Structures are given as C-alpha cells and as structure tokens.
C-alpha cells in the first residue's frame, strides 16, 4: 500500500518566508510506527512548504491513501490538497489538532474519508490493517449511515512509542531553514483555557525512555542540527526524570545547544545549573500576564507571583523567551497598561526576548467553548495563528482592537523585538477595524 503524507503550505505564514517551515515531527512518528507495525505500507512524505506544489498531482496519482495533518492556520490548504486526492479517486485521511476537535466539521466537507483523533499511530496502523472500521478506536469516518465516531483511544504508553522515521523526511532539507526538534515527553496535565494541547493529549504526561530521547537527539545532531529544541509542553514537569535526562545529555557531550519550555513556577537554581551543564542555552516560559485578574481567566494555575523564579532565570545566563497574551478575557485599560509596562521593562533587559501573541479562541479549547466577554472579529481559521487579533475583550470597550494593536506596537518598539514579533497584516487589520467598530 502506497501512503502519501502531505504537509501543505500555510496561506498566511507568520513571517512570510522559509523560516516558517519546521520539521513535520508528528508525521515522522506516524511513519515510524507504520514502519514497525505495517510491513505492507510504504510511506512517502511531501512537504510542499519546501518545494512548492508542482508535483502534487503526480505525487497523489502514485498513492493509494493521502494523509494530511492540520492546525487552524493551514486547515483550508489541507482540505484543498485532499480535495485533489478525492477527485483522483484516492482514500483520504486527516489528523492533527483541528480534526480531533471538530471532526464533524472536517468530515462534512466531503473530501475527508477518515479523521484520526488524538495520537494517531495506533489508530492509523489499524485502519490500514482492517476493512471493518467500526473496530478501530480513535477515529471518525463517513459511512452510508452518516458520520460515525468510534470510542476514544487511550493515550499510548511510553513503551509503545516508535522512533521517528527520519528517512522519509530528508532531514538535510530542513537544516538550513529551521531548528532540530525532539519530544522527550508527550502531553500536558495543566488546564490553561486557551490551549488545545491539554485536550489533544488527554491531560496526560508520558515521558519517553531516556535511551530513546538520546537516539532522537543524536539523529538530529548527526543530520546537521546544532540548535535543538525540546517540544515538551513543560520540560521539567517530572523533577527526578528531568535530572536523569539532563545527566544523560551532559554525558552525551554533543556539539549542540538546546532550548526547552518550562512553567516559570518549576524553576529552581539546581534545575538551571543542570540545564546549562547539559547544553541548554535558552528557555521559554509562558507567563501570559502579570495581573491576577487576567491570569485567573487564563487558568494558568499559578498560586503565587513568579518574580523570584524569573529573577533566577535572568541571573542564570540562559536566554529567556517569555510569552504574553494580549486581550485575555476581562482585560481592562488598567490591566493592559500594567502588562505592557511590565513587558517593556523586562523585555528591554539583556538576554530577554518577549513573545507577544493575541488571545485566540482555538476550536476545542475551554476558551472557544465558553467565550464569555469576548467579541469575535473573524471566524476565518486561516488567521487563527496567535499573531493576528481575531477577537477582543468587551471589557476594553468599543476601541479594544485599536488598544491591543497599539500595545503590541509599543512593546515591539520599546524592546526592539521586531525579529520575534512580526508585523500585523495591515490590510487584514483594516477589515477587522470595520467589524470591531460595529
């Protein structure tokens, strides 16, 4: 069976250049599992972000099954490519965050035969082994009787993870355009209201075996990546295991630099010291806001202030990237001004990079399901990329959009962070201003 994995371009990329491309790691995990469990399946991957779509018809013609993954920002392009596959008589499959959250919507397009919900390895493997889809957990599909949603599949156990199949990707094509990426653990048990990943991963946390992590890190390094990013949602969540991994990475002694994401309230001097010895040079922390009122609506779960931990990171020598969200539910002139003042102050320090996003109600989030106090400016998912304002808090008044855009501009100019916080599409913004004024 010839299976074609396609990675579609993004209609409105964040930076409008090749730097938006990243390694399609999820597809490599899928391909690795199929390699280990489906000997009759041959996977080909085409990343049209890298090479354009000149070969798309020929690629699809040679396939039996065409699979695409999708987030909000590239969903419409995934549907566009799968519609070509349907016209050519191919079986079509879609997975990823958006199909998991709104499988009915996806299947009702008429161009997707099967949606794989959540982690896809085991479900996809079984789809390719059976003609009786009703037996496959974790999928939704169209039948003669309408849409069928099979029961949810339990999260995979770490010992069931396969190594990614790097051979299908051609990692050398990515070395000059993006960073290396690795998961050392899957999932996040936190309840942030704006995040889809907690639901996607079923609020679970499952660390990979350390030997497997080292194999994946080494594969990235050997492919030529000297800057490798751990995609774990909260790298130090399990303290004991984290220290074991850091010790192993230090012993590996690779000529590479690492970056990880961490909740700021997990930061300790010991953690920072061990991370540096293991080769970590950057840390990302999602602070989101400093005012209790807006932090509460984000459901970050911070029980106290984080200034002490923040000072530890700043003193450690690690580069700190911190995330802030403009326009959280309940944002007022006062909270917005306090947040902006704080971001400008800390973001102007040496070795600090502010990452500014706009509140985005992604389908499947608590926020999307309970958007109380928000005014939607667009339902165009192509624009749901966190760097474009798509909704505003009513608590900021009728000129909320203007206030948020001015806050973004002020922060970028004060911190000199334009390289990390792209300009907002002025043409699209003009249309939003008309909606916001109504």
PDB file of C-alpha atoms in Angstrom, residues 43-226:
ATOM      1  CA  UNK A  43       5.176   5.911   3.298  1.00  0.00           C
ATOM      2  CA  UNK A  44       6.235   8.855   1.165  1.00  0.00           C
ATOM      3  CA  UNK A  45       6.268  12.374   2.613  1.00  0.00           C
ATOM      4  CA  UNK A  46       5.979  15.540   0.536  1.00  0.00           C
ATOM      5  CA  UNK A  47       6.476  18.878   2.278  1.00  0.00           C
ATOM      6  CA  UNK A  48       5.088  21.448  -0.126  1.00  0.00           C
ATOM      7  CA  UNK A  49       6.294  24.282   2.104  1.00  0.00           C
ATOM      8  CA  UNK A  50       9.830  23.461   0.978  1.00  0.00           C
ATOM      9  CA  UNK A  51       9.467  22.624  -2.678  1.00  0.00           C
ATOM     10  CA  UNK A  52       6.174  24.075  -3.880  1.00  0.00           C
ATOM     11  CA  UNK A  53       3.234  22.149  -5.294  1.00  0.00           C
ATOM     12  CA  UNK A  54       4.386  21.493  -8.864  1.00  0.00           C
ATOM     13  CA  UNK A  55       4.473  17.736  -8.222  1.00  0.00           C
ATOM     14  CA  UNK A  56       1.231  17.452  -6.248  1.00  0.00           C
ATOM     15  CA  UNK A  57      -0.842  15.730  -8.960  1.00  0.00           C
ATOM     16  CA  UNK A  58       1.895  13.233  -9.754  1.00  0.00           C
ATOM     17  CA  UNK A  59       2.506  12.554  -6.068  1.00  0.00           C
ATOM     18  CA  UNK A  60      -1.182  11.870  -5.439  1.00  0.00           C
ATOM     19  CA  UNK A  61      -1.585   9.774  -8.591  1.00  0.00           C
ATOM     20  CA  UNK A  62       1.043   7.344  -7.309  1.00  0.00           C
ATOM     21  CA  UNK A  63      -0.613   6.928  -3.892  1.00  0.00           C
ATOM     22  CA  UNK A  64      -3.405   4.699  -2.599  1.00  0.00           C
ATOM     23  CA  UNK A  65      -4.038   6.820   0.504  1.00  0.00           C
ATOM     24  CA  UNK A  66      -3.330  10.510   1.075  1.00  0.00           C
ATOM     25  CA  UNK A  67      -2.981  11.845   4.623  1.00  0.00           C
ATOM     26  CA  UNK A  68      -2.715  15.434   5.849  1.00  0.00           C
ATOM     27  CA  UNK A  69      -2.436  16.921   9.313  1.00  0.00           C
ATOM     28  CA  UNK A  70      -3.902  20.299  10.157  1.00  0.00           C
ATOM     29  CA  UNK A  71      -3.968  23.127  12.636  1.00  0.00           C
ATOM     30  CA  UNK A  72      -6.259  26.118  12.231  1.00  0.00           C
ATOM     31  CA  UNK A  73      -3.883  28.209  10.115  1.00  0.00           C
ATOM     32  CA  UNK A  74      -3.245  25.534   7.488  1.00  0.00           C
ATOM     33  CA  UNK A  75      -6.563  23.681   7.638  1.00  0.00           C
ATOM     34  CA  UNK A  76      -8.056  25.200   4.482  1.00  0.00           C
ATOM     35  CA  UNK A  77      -4.944  24.303   2.487  1.00  0.00           C
ATOM     36  CA  UNK A  78      -5.062  20.731   3.815  1.00  0.00           C
ATOM     37  CA  UNK A  79      -8.661  20.496   2.644  1.00  0.00           C
ATOM     38  CA  UNK A  80      -7.654  21.926  -0.731  1.00  0.00           C
ATOM     39  CA  UNK A  81      -4.980  19.263  -1.293  1.00  0.00           C
ATOM     40  CA  UNK A  82      -7.200  16.425  -0.050  1.00  0.00           C
ATOM     41  CA  UNK A  83      -9.924  17.604  -2.432  1.00  0.00           C
ATOM     42  CA  UNK A  84      -7.485  16.955  -5.274  1.00  0.00           C
ATOM     43  CA  UNK A  85      -6.907  13.474  -3.893  1.00  0.00           C
ATOM     44  CA  UNK A  86     -10.658  12.795  -3.792  1.00  0.00           C
ATOM     45  CA  UNK A  87     -11.069  13.939  -7.390  1.00  0.00           C
ATOM     46  CA  UNK A  88      -8.345  11.456  -8.320  1.00  0.00           C
ATOM     47  CA  UNK A  89     -10.198   8.676  -6.524  1.00  0.00           C
ATOM     48  CA  UNK A  90      -7.909   8.316  -3.505  1.00  0.00           C
ATOM     49  CA  UNK A  91      -8.761   7.426   0.079  1.00  0.00           C
ATOM     50  CA  UNK A  92      -8.179  10.452   2.301  1.00  0.00           C
ATOM     51  CA  UNK A  93      -7.256  10.748   5.968  1.00  0.00           C
ATOM     52  CA  UNK A  94      -6.780  13.789   8.177  1.00  0.00           C
ATOM     53  CA  UNK A  95      -5.301  14.038  11.660  1.00  0.00           C
ATOM     54  CA  UNK A  96      -3.985  16.699  13.988  1.00  0.00           C
ATOM     55  CA  UNK A  97      -5.448  19.172  16.423  1.00  0.00           C
ATOM     56  CA  UNK A  98      -8.266  20.672  14.361  1.00  0.00           C
ATOM     57  CA  UNK A  99      -9.648  17.359  13.046  1.00  0.00           C
ATOM     58  CA  UNK A 100      -9.523  15.985  16.589  1.00  0.00           C
ATOM     59  CA  UNK A 101     -11.529  18.917  17.942  1.00  0.00           C
ATOM     60  CA  UNK A 102     -14.074  19.349  15.131  1.00  0.00           C
ATOM     61  CA  UNK A 103     -14.227  16.008  13.339  1.00  0.00           C
ATOM     62  CA  UNK A 104     -17.846  16.530  12.224  1.00  0.00           C
ATOM     63  CA  UNK A 105     -16.902  19.787  10.539  1.00  0.00           C
ATOM     64  CA  UNK A 106     -13.992  18.107   8.756  1.00  0.00           C
ATOM     65  CA  UNK A 107     -15.976  15.102   7.568  1.00  0.00           C
ATOM     66  CA  UNK A 108     -18.845  17.292   6.380  1.00  0.00           C
ATOM     67  CA  UNK A 109     -16.529  18.864   3.798  1.00  0.00           C
ATOM     68  CA  UNK A 110     -16.948  15.643   1.829  1.00  0.00           C
ATOM     69  CA  UNK A 111     -13.250  15.385   0.970  1.00  0.00           C
ATOM     70  CA  UNK A 112     -12.039  13.523   4.082  1.00  0.00           C
ATOM     71  CA  UNK A 113     -12.937   9.869   4.497  1.00  0.00           C
ATOM     72  CA  UNK A 114     -11.408   9.250   7.934  1.00  0.00           C
ATOM     73  CA  UNK A 115     -10.392  11.511  10.804  1.00  0.00           C
ATOM     74  CA  UNK A 116      -7.784  10.158  13.203  1.00  0.00           C
ATOM     75  CA  UNK A 117      -8.376  11.785  16.582  1.00  0.00           C
ATOM     76  CA  UNK A 118      -5.579  12.481  19.040  1.00  0.00           C
ATOM     77  CA  UNK A 119      -2.386  10.465  18.865  1.00  0.00           C
ATOM     78  CA  UNK A 120      -2.540   8.777  15.521  1.00  0.00           C
ATOM     79  CA  UNK A 121      -0.020   5.941  15.480  1.00  0.00           C
ATOM     80  CA  UNK A 122      -2.102   3.000  16.663  1.00  0.00           C
ATOM     81  CA  UNK A 123      -5.361   4.115  15.085  1.00  0.00           C
ATOM     82  CA  UNK A 124      -3.775   4.723  11.692  1.00  0.00           C
ATOM     83  CA  UNK A 125      -1.954   1.397  11.834  1.00  0.00           C
ATOM     84  CA  UNK A 126      -5.231  -0.429  12.479  1.00  0.00           C
ATOM     85  CA  UNK A 127      -7.035   1.491   9.717  1.00  0.00           C
ATOM     86  CA  UNK A 128      -4.528   0.052   7.258  1.00  0.00           C
ATOM     87  CA  UNK A 129      -4.987  -3.478   8.616  1.00  0.00           C
ATOM     88  CA  UNK A 130      -8.775  -3.808   8.571  1.00  0.00           C
ATOM     89  CA  UNK A 131     -11.805  -3.385   6.359  1.00  0.00           C
ATOM     90  CA  UNK A 132     -14.059  -3.044   9.416  1.00  0.00           C
ATOM     91  CA  UNK A 133     -13.531   0.494  10.666  1.00  0.00           C
ATOM     92  CA  UNK A 134     -16.042   0.103  13.494  1.00  0.00           C
ATOM     93  CA  UNK A 135     -13.382  -1.894  15.337  1.00  0.00           C
ATOM     94  CA  UNK A 136     -10.798   0.911  15.279  1.00  0.00           C
ATOM     95  CA  UNK A 137     -10.753   3.154  18.321  1.00  0.00           C
ATOM     96  CA  UNK A 138      -9.897   6.833  17.988  1.00  0.00           C
ATOM     97  CA  UNK A 139     -11.314   7.514  14.534  1.00  0.00           C
ATOM     98  CA  UNK A 140     -14.338   9.187  12.984  1.00  0.00           C
ATOM     99  CA  UNK A 141     -15.473   8.465   9.450  1.00  0.00           C
ATOM    100  CA  UNK A 142     -18.233   8.757   6.906  1.00  0.00           C
ATOM    101  CA  UNK A 143     -20.408   5.732   6.296  1.00  0.00           C
ATOM    102  CA  UNK A 144     -23.576   5.101   4.324  1.00  0.00           C
ATOM    103  CA  UNK A 145     -25.493   5.910   7.511  1.00  0.00           C
ATOM    104  CA  UNK A 146     -23.729   9.201   8.165  1.00  0.00           C
ATOM    105  CA  UNK A 147     -20.821  10.152  10.377  1.00  0.00           C
ATOM    106  CA  UNK A 148     -19.570   7.583  12.880  1.00  0.00           C
ATOM    107  CA  UNK A 149     -17.459   8.443  15.931  1.00  0.00           C
ATOM    108  CA  UNK A 150     -15.729   5.404  17.399  1.00  0.00           C
ATOM    109  CA  UNK A 151     -14.737   5.368  21.050  1.00  0.00           C
ATOM    110  CA  UNK A 152     -11.724   7.391  22.143  1.00  0.00           C
ATOM    111  CA  UNK A 153      -8.441   5.527  22.229  1.00  0.00           C
ATOM    112  CA  UNK A 154      -6.459   5.637  25.459  1.00  0.00           C
ATOM    113  CA  UNK A 155      -3.210   7.571  25.385  1.00  0.00           C
ATOM    114  CA  UNK A 156      -0.264   5.453  24.319  1.00  0.00           C
ATOM    115  CA  UNK A 157       2.132   4.102  26.918  1.00  0.00           C
ATOM    116  CA  UNK A 158       5.751   5.261  26.524  1.00  0.00           C
ATOM    117  CA  UNK A 159       6.940   1.748  25.765  1.00  0.00           C
ATOM    118  CA  UNK A 160       4.628   1.779  22.730  1.00  0.00           C
ATOM    119  CA  UNK A 161       6.305   4.804  21.121  1.00  0.00           C
ATOM    120  CA  UNK A 162       8.324   4.163  17.976  1.00  0.00           C
ATOM    121  CA  UNK A 163      11.359   6.109  16.892  1.00  0.00           C
ATOM    122  CA  UNK A 164      10.511   8.638  14.192  1.00  0.00           C
ATOM    123  CA  UNK A 165      11.236   7.539  10.641  1.00  0.00           C
ATOM    124  CA  UNK A 166      13.691  10.255   9.687  1.00  0.00           C
ATOM    125  CA  UNK A 167      14.379   8.630   6.329  1.00  0.00           C
ATOM    126  CA  UNK A 168      11.020   9.707   4.898  1.00  0.00           C
ATOM    127  CA  UNK A 169      11.676  13.376   5.618  1.00  0.00           C
ATOM    128  CA  UNK A 170      15.089  14.095   4.152  1.00  0.00           C
ATOM    129  CA  UNK A 171      16.264  15.965   7.244  1.00  0.00           C
ATOM    130  CA  UNK A 172      19.063  17.596   5.274  1.00  0.00           C
ATOM    131  CA  UNK A 173      16.415  19.711   3.520  1.00  0.00           C
ATOM    132  CA  UNK A 174      15.490  21.304   6.856  1.00  0.00           C
ATOM    133  CA  UNK A 175      18.924  22.004   8.336  1.00  0.00           C
ATOM    134  CA  UNK A 176      19.263  25.452   6.780  1.00  0.00           C
ATOM    135  CA  UNK A 177      15.680  26.589   7.394  1.00  0.00           C
ATOM    136  CA  UNK A 178      14.716  25.535  10.921  1.00  0.00           C
ATOM    137  CA  UNK A 179      15.858  24.141  14.249  1.00  0.00           C
ATOM    138  CA  UNK A 180      16.060  20.488  15.161  1.00  0.00           C
ATOM    139  CA  UNK A 181      13.103  19.256  17.210  1.00  0.00           C
ATOM    140  CA  UNK A 182      12.645  16.446  19.708  1.00  0.00           C
ATOM    141  CA  UNK A 183       9.967  15.288  22.131  1.00  0.00           C
ATOM    142  CA  UNK A 184      11.259  13.880  25.404  1.00  0.00           C
ATOM    143  CA  UNK A 185       7.720  13.624  26.761  1.00  0.00           C
ATOM    144  CA  UNK A 186       4.205  13.883  25.403  1.00  0.00           C
ATOM    145  CA  UNK A 187       1.282  15.653  26.955  1.00  0.00           C
ATOM    146  CA  UNK A 188       0.358  18.303  29.480  1.00  0.00           C
ATOM    147  CA  UNK A 189      -1.875  17.892  32.566  1.00  0.00           C
ATOM    148  CA  UNK A 190      -2.449  21.634  33.039  1.00  0.00           C
ATOM    149  CA  UNK A 191      -5.763  23.333  32.365  1.00  0.00           C
ATOM    150  CA  UNK A 192      -4.918  26.564  30.535  1.00  0.00           C
ATOM    151  CA  UNK A 193      -8.134  27.866  28.993  1.00  0.00           C
ATOM    152  CA  UNK A 194      -6.555  28.980  25.713  1.00  0.00           C
ATOM    153  CA  UNK A 195      -4.654  25.780  24.889  1.00  0.00           C
ATOM    154  CA  UNK A 196      -5.712  22.845  22.702  1.00  0.00           C
ATOM    155  CA  UNK A 197      -2.821  20.570  23.619  1.00  0.00           C
ATOM    156  CA  UNK A 198      -4.084  19.526  27.051  1.00  0.00           C
ATOM    157  CA  UNK A 199      -7.249  18.172  25.443  1.00  0.00           C
ATOM    158  CA  UNK A 200      -5.416  16.676  22.479  1.00  0.00           C
ATOM    159  CA  UNK A 201      -3.099  14.749  24.815  1.00  0.00           C
ATOM    160  CA  UNK A 202      -5.994  13.838  27.160  1.00  0.00           C
ATOM    161  CA  UNK A 203      -4.412  15.792  30.048  1.00  0.00           C
ATOM    162  CA  UNK A 204      -1.733  13.099  30.261  1.00  0.00           C
ATOM    163  CA  UNK A 205       2.021  13.307  30.725  1.00  0.00           C
ATOM    164  CA  UNK A 206       4.159  10.469  29.396  1.00  0.00           C
ATOM    165  CA  UNK A 207       7.941  10.716  29.247  1.00  0.00           C
ATOM    166  CA  UNK A 208       9.827   8.741  26.629  1.00  0.00           C
ATOM    167  CA  UNK A 209      12.505   6.303  27.700  1.00  0.00           C
ATOM    168  CA  UNK A 210      15.719   8.266  28.111  1.00  0.00           C
ATOM    169  CA  UNK A 211      17.594   5.970  25.715  1.00  0.00           C
ATOM    170  CA  UNK A 212      15.040   6.776  23.021  1.00  0.00           C
ATOM    171  CA  UNK A 213      15.336  10.505  23.678  1.00  0.00           C
ATOM    172  CA  UNK A 214      19.104  10.277  23.286  1.00  0.00           C
ATOM    173  CA  UNK A 215      18.672   8.423  19.989  1.00  0.00           C
ATOM    174  CA  UNK A 216      16.394  11.159  18.699  1.00  0.00           C
ATOM    175  CA  UNK A 217      18.702  13.943  19.845  1.00  0.00           C
ATOM    176  CA  UNK A 218      21.667  12.191  18.248  1.00  0.00           C
ATOM    177  CA  UNK A 219      19.752  11.739  14.989  1.00  0.00           C
ATOM    178  CA  UNK A 220      19.082  15.478  14.845  1.00  0.00           C
ATOM    179  CA  UNK A 221      22.700  16.282  15.635  1.00  0.00           C
ATOM    180  CA  UNK A 222      24.058  13.832  13.071  1.00  0.00           C
ATOM    181  CA  UNK A 223      21.755  15.323  10.421  1.00  0.00           C
ATOM    182  CA  UNK A 224      23.496  18.661  10.961  1.00  0.00           C
ATOM    183  CA  UNK A 225      21.317  20.441  13.527  1.00  0.00           C
ATOM    184  CA  UNK A 226      23.355  22.325  16.120  1.00  0.00           C
TER     185      UNK A 226
END
